[in-house]
Short mmCIF file of C-alpha atoms in Angstrom, two decimals:
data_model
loop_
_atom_site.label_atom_id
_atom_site.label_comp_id
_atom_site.label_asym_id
_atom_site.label_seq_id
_atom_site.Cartn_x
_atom_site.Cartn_y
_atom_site.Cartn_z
CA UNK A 208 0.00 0.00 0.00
CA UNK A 209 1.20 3.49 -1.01
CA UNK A 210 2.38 5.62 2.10
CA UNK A 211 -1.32 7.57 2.44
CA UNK A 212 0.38 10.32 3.37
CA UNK A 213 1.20 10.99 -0.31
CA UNK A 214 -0.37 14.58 -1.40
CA UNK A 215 -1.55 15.34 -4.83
CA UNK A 216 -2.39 18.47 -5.77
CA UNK A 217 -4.75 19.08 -9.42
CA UNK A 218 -5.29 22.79 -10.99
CA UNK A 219 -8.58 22.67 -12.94
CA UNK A 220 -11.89 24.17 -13.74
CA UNK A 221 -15.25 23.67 -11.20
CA UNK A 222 -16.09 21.29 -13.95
CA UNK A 223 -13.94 18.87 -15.52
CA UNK A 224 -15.06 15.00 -15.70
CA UNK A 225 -11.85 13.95 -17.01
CA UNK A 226 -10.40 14.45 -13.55
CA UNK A 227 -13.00 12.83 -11.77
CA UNK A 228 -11.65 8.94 -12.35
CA UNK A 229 -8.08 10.24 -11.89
CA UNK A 230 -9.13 11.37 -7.96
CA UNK A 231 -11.22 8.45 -7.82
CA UNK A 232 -7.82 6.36 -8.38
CA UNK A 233 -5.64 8.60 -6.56
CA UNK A 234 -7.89 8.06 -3.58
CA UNK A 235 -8.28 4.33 -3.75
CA UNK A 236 -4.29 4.33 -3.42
CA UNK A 237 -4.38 6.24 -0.22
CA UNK A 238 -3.28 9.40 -1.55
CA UNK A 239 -4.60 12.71 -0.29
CA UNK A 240 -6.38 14.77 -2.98
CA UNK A 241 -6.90 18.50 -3.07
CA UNK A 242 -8.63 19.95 -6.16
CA UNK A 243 -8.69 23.81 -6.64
CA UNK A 244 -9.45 26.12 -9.35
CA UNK A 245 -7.06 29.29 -9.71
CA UNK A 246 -10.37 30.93 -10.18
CA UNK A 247 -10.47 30.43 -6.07
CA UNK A 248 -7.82 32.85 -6.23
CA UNK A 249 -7.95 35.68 -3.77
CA UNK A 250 -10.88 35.26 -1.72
CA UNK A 251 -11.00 32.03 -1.49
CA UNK A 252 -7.95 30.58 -1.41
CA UNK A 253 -4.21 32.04 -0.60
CA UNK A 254 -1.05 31.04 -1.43
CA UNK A 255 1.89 31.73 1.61
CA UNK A 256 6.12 31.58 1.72
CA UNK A 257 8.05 32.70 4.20
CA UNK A 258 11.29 31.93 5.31
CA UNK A 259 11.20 33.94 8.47
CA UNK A 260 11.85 31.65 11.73
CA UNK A 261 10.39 28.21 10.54
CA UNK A 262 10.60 28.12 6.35
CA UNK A 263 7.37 26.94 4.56
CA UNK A 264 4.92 27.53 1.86
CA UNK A 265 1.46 26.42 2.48
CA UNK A 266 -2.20 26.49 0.87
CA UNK A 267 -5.08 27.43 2.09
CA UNK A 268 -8.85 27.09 0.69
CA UNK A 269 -11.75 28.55 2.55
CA UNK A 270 -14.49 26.23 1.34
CA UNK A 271 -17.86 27.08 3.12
CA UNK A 272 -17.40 26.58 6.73
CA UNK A 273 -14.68 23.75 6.11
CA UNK A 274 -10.72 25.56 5.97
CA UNK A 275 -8.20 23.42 3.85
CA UNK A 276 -4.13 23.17 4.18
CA UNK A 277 -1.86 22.07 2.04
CA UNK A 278 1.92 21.87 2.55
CA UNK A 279 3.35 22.62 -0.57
CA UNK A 280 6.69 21.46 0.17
CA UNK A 281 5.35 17.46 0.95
CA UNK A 282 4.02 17.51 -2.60
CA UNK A 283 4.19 14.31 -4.96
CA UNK A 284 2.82 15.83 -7.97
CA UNK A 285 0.75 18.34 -9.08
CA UNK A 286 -1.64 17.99 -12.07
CA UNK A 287 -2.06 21.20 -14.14
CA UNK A 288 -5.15 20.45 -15.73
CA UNK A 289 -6.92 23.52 -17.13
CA UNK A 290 -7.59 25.90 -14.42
CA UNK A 291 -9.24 29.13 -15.33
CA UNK A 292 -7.90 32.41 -13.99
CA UNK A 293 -7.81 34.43 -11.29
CA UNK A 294 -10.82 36.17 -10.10
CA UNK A 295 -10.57 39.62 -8.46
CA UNK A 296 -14.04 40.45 -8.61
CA UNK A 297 -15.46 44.27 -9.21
CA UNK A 298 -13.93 45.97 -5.72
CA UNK A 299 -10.97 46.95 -7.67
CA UNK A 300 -11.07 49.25 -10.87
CA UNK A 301 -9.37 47.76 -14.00
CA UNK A 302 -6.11 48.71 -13.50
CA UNK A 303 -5.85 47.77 -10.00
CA UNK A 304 -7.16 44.64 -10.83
CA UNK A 305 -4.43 44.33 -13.83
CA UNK A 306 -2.01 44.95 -11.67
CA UNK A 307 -3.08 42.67 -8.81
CA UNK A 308 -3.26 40.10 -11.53
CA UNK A 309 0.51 40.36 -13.22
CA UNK A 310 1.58 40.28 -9.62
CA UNK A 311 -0.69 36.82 -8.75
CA UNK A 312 1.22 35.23 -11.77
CA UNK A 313 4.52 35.85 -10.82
CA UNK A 314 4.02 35.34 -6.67
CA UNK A 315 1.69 32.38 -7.12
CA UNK A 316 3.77 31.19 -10.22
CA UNK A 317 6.82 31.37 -8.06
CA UNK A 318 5.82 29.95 -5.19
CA UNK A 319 4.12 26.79 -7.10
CA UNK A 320 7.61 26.64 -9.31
CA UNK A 321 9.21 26.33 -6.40
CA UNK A 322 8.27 23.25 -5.27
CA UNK A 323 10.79 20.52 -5.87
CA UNK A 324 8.08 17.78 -7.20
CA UNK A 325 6.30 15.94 -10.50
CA UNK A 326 4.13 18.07 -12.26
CA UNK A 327 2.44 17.12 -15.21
CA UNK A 328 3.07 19.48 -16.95
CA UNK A 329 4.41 22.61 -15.52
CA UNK A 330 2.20 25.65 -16.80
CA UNK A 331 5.81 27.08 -18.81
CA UNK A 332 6.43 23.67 -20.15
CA UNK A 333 2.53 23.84 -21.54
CA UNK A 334 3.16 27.35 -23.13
CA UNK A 335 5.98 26.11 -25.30
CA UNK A 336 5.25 22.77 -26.12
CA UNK A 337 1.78 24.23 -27.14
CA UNK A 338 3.15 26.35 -30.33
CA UNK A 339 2.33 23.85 -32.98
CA UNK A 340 5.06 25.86 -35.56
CA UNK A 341 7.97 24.74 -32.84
CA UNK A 342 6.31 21.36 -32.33
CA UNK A 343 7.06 20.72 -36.27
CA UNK A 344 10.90 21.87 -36.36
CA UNK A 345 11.86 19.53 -33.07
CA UNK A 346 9.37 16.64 -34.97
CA UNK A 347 11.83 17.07 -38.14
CA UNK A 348 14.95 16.85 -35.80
CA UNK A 349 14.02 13.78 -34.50
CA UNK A 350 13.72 12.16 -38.00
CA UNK A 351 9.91 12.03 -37.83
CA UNK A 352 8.02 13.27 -41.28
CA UNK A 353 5.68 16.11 -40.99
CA UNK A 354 3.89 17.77 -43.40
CA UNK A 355 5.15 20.12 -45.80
CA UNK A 356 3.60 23.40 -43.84
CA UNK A 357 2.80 26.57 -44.82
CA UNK A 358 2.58 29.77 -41.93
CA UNK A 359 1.83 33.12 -43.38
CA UNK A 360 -1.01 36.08 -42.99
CA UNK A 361 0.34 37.12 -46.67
CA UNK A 362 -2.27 36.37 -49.08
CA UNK A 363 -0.11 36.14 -51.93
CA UNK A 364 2.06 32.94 -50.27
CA UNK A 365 -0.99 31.39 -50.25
CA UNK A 366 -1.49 32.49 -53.70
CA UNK A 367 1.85 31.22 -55.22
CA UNK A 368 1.62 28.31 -53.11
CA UNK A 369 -1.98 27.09 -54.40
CA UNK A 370 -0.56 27.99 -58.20
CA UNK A 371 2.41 25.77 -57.50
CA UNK A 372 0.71 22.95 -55.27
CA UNK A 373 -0.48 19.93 -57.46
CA UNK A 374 -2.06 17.64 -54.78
CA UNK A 375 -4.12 18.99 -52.18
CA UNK A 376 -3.63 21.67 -49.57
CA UNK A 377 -5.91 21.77 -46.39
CA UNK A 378 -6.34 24.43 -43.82
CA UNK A 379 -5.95 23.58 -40.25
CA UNK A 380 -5.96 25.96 -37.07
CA UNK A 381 -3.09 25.93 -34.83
CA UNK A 382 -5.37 26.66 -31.88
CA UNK A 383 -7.92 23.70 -31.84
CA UNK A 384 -10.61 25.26 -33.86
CA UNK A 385 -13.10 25.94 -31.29
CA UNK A 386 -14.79 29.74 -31.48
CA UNK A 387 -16.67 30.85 -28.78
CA UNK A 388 -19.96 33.26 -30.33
CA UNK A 389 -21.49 34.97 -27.65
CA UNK A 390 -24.91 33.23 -27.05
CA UNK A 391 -23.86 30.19 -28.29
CA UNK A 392 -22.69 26.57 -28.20
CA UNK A 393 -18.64 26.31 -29.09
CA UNK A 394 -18.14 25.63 -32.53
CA UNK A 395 -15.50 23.25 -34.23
CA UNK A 396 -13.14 24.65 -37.10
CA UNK A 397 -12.58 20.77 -38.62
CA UNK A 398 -8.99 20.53 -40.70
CA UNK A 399 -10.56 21.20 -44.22
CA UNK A 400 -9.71 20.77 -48.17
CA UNK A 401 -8.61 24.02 -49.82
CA UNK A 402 -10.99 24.35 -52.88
CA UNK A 403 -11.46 26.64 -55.80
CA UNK A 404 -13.32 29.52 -54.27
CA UNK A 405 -9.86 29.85 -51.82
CA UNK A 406 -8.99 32.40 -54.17
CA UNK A 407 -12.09 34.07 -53.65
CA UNK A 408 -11.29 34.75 -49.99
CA UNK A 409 -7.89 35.12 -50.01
CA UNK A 410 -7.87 38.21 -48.33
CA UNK A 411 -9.04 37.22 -45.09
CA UNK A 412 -5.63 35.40 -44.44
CA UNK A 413 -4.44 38.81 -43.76
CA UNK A 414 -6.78 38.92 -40.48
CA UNK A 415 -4.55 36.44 -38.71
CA UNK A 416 -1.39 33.28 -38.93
CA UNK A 417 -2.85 30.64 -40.97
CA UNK A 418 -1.33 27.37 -41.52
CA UNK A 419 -2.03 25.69 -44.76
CA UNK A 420 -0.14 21.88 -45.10
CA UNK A 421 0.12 19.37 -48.27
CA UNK A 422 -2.66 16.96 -47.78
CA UNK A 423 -1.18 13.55 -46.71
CA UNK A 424 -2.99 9.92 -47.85
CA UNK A 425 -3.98 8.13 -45.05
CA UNK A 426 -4.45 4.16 -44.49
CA UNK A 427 -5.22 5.24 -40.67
CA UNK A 428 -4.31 7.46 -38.21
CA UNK A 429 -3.04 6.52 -34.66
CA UNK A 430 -4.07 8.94 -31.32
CA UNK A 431 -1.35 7.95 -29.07
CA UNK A 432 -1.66 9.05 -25.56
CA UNK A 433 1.74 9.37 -23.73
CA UNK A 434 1.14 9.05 -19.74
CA UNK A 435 5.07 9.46 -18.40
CA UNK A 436 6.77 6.57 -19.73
CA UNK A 437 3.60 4.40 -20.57
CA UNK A 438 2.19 4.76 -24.06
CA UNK A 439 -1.58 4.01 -24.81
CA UNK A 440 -1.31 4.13 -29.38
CA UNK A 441 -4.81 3.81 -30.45
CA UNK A 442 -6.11 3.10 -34.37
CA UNK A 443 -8.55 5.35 -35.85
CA UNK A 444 -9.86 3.90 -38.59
CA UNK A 445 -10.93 7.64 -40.63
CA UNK A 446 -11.49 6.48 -43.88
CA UNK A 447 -13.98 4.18 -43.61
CA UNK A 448 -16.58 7.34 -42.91
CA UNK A 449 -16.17 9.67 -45.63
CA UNK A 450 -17.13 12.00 -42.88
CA UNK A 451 -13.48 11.76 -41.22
CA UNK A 452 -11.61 11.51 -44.10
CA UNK A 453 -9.77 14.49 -43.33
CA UNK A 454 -10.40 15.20 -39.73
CA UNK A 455 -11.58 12.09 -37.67
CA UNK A 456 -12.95 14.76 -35.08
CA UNK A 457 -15.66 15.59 -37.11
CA UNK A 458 -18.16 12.68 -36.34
CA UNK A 459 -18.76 12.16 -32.74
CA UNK A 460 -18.67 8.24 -33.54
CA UNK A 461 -15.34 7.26 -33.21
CA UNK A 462 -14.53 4.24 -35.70
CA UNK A 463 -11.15 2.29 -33.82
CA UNK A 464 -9.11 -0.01 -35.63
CA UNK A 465 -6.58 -3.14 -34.40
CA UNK A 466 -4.33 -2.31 -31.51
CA UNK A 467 -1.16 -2.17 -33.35
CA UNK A 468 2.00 -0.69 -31.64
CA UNK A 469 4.13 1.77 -32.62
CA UNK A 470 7.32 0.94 -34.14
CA UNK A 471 10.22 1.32 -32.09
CA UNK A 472 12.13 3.93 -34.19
CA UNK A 473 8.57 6.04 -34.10
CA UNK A 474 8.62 4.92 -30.11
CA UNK A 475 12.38 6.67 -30.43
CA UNK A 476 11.58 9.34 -31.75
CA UNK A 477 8.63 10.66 -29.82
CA UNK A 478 10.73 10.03 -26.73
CA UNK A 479 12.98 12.65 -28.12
CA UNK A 480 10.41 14.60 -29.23
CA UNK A 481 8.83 14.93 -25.83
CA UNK A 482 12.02 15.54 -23.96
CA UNK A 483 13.19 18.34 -26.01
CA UNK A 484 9.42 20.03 -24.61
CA UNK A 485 9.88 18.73 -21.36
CA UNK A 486 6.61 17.12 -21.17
CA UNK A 487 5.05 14.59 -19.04
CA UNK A 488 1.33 13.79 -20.95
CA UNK A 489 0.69 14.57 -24.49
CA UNK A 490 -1.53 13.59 -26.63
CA UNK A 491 0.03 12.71 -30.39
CA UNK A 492 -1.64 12.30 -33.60
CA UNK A 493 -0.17 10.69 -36.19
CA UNK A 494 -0.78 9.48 -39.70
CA UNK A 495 -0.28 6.36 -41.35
CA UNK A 496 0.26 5.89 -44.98
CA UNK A 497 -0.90 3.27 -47.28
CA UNK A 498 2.89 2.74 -47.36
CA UNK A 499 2.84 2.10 -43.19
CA UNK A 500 5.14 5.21 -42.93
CA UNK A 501 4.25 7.51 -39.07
CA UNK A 502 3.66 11.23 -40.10
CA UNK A 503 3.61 13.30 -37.23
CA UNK A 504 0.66 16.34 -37.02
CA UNK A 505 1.12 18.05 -33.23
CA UNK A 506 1.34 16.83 -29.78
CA UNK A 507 -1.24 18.58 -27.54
CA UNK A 508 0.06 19.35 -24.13
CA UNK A 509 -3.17 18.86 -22.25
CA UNK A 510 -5.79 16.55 -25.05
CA UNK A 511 -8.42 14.40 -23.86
CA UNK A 512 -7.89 10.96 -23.15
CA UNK A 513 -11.23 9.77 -20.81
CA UNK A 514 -13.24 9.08 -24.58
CA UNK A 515 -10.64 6.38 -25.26
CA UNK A 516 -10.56 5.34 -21.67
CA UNK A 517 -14.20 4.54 -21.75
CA UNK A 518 -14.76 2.86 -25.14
CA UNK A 519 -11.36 0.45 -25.06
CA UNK A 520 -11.48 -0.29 -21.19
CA UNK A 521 -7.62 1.57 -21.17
CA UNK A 522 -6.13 2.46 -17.61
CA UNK A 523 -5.27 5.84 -18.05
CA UNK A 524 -6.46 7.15 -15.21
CA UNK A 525 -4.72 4.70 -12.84
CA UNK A 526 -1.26 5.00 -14.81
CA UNK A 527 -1.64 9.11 -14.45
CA UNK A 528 -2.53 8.53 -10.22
CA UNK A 529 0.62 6.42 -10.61
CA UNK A 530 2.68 9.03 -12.19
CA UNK A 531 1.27 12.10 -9.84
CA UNK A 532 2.03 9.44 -6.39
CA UNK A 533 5.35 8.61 -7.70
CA UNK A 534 7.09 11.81 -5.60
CA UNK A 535 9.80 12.64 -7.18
CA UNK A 536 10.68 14.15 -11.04
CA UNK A 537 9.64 12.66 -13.88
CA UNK A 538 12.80 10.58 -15.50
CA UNK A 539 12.49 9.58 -19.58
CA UNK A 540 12.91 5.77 -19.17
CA UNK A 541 11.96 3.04 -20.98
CA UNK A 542 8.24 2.80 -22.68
CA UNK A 543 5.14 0.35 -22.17
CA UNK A 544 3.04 0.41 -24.78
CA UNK A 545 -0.42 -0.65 -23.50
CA UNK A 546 -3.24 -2.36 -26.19
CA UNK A 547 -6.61 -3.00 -25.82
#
């Protein structure tokens, strides 16, 4: 049995089911959960370190009636989910409250850097291995293919390129796709085919950096879910719905293929990959050719996982409890690759 005295501390929004089977898990091993929101952040929660007389840095969270501590300095791990931000409410004017916020980020941000434990992943770590351009040079370092990519907000490279393109060229966001219309239900910008009428519209790449990549023939594509040194590669079989062809998000049926593992060298190279970002979890998406070669698209710092945990019986949550009890830094090792 784990030493229950292990403390595990997750950063995330009020509502976020994904984390609700990790602190399930984390709790069945004894550990001692405590699940905040930054939002908490000041009046309901404070963040302390002081080295005067006794040295310490300590969390508190004024829930109700019922006071919380946590001693930062016993941490195991810390999950950095997706926490929203702090919330100074309307007793300050704006630029009180601007100011009271850049100095939050760099005392709270401090203090939490501070401590000497696992985090997956640490907030700065996020921020870089999030830019999708970078992503794509380290990818090519390792040896891994990418596609041949496109970054401009010139509407003539897009010109010359579609004049001098002979296969396909698609469009994909380097942000997720998701727009938020006030009044409305998130929608989804899917990864789409560059047609004709492109050239219509052109002008509108000046509004913003738009990433336009060759268009790459797919036998499948393979979600791979990296958990510290355990790897969960799962087949999604997109062209079998015409509907996914390019972007297997946009059906909410999810069509999996065969468990079939990565090949070492891709295995390899991800490793590398992922160390040059520093990163504990990612979520990778690769495609595979009718040829069987691994094309890497983007790793995403913080993607979902629980979809895949559900429909393949995978245990992702237990293997991240694992990671976040382990109490000490995360060390690259060698990989598991886990089927279903």
């Amino acid at each position: 049995m784990t030493d229950p005295q292990t403390e595990v501390l997750i950063l995330t929004q009020d509502f976020d089911p994904t984390v609700d089977p990790v602190v399930r898990s984390l709790n069945a091993k004894g550990a001692r959960v405590v699940r905040l929101d930054l939002s908490y952040f000041p009046h309901r929660l404070s963040f302390t370190s002081s080295d005067f007389g006794d040295e310490f840095q300590v969390l508190r969270h004024r829930d109700g009636e019922i006071d919380r501590e946590m001693d930062l300095g016993a941490l195991a791990g810390v999950w950095y989910r997706r926490p929203t931000s702090f919330d100074f409410g309307t007793e300050m004017s704006r630029a009180e409250q601007e100011f009271s916020r850049y100095e939050a980020l760099i005392g709270v941000g401090g203090i939490l850097r501070s401590t000497d434990c696992l985090w997956m992943n640490r907030p700065d770590l996020d921020a870089v291995a999030d830019l999708k351009p970078y992503q794509l040079t380290l990818a090519k370092r390792t040896g891994l293919r990418t596609p041949r990519t496109l970054l401009t907000n010139d509407p003539d490279q897009v010109a010359g390129l579609l004049e001098r393109e002979d296969g396909k060229v698609v469009y994909k966001s380097l942000s997720g796709g998701v727009i938020h219309y006030p009044g409305a239900f998130p929608s989804g910008l899917f990864t789409t085919v560059i047609g004709d009428e492109a050239r219509d519209h052109l002008g509108r790449v000046r509004h913003t950096t738009c990433q336009f990549q060759e268009y790459i023939e797919k036998a499948y594509e393979v979600r791979l879910t990296v958990i510290g040194n355990t790897y969960f590669p799962v087949v999604v079989d997109s062209q079998s719905n015409a509907t996914t062809e390019v972007d297997w998000r946009a059906d909410t049926e999810m069509a999996y293929g065969d468990y079939r593992p990565l090949p070492d060298q891709v295995v390899k190279q991800t490793q590398a990959l992922l160390d040059e970002l520093g990163i504990v979890y990612a979520a990778v998406d690769f495609i595979v050719t009718p040829d069987g070669e691994y094309v890497f698209l983007e790793a995403n710092p913080n993607g979902q996982f629980m979809w895949m945990q559900n429909d393949l019986g995978l245990p992702m949550s237990d293997r991240i409890a694992d990671v976040l009890m382990k109490g000490e830094r995360f060390r690259r090792g060698d990989v598991e690759q886990v089927g279903y």
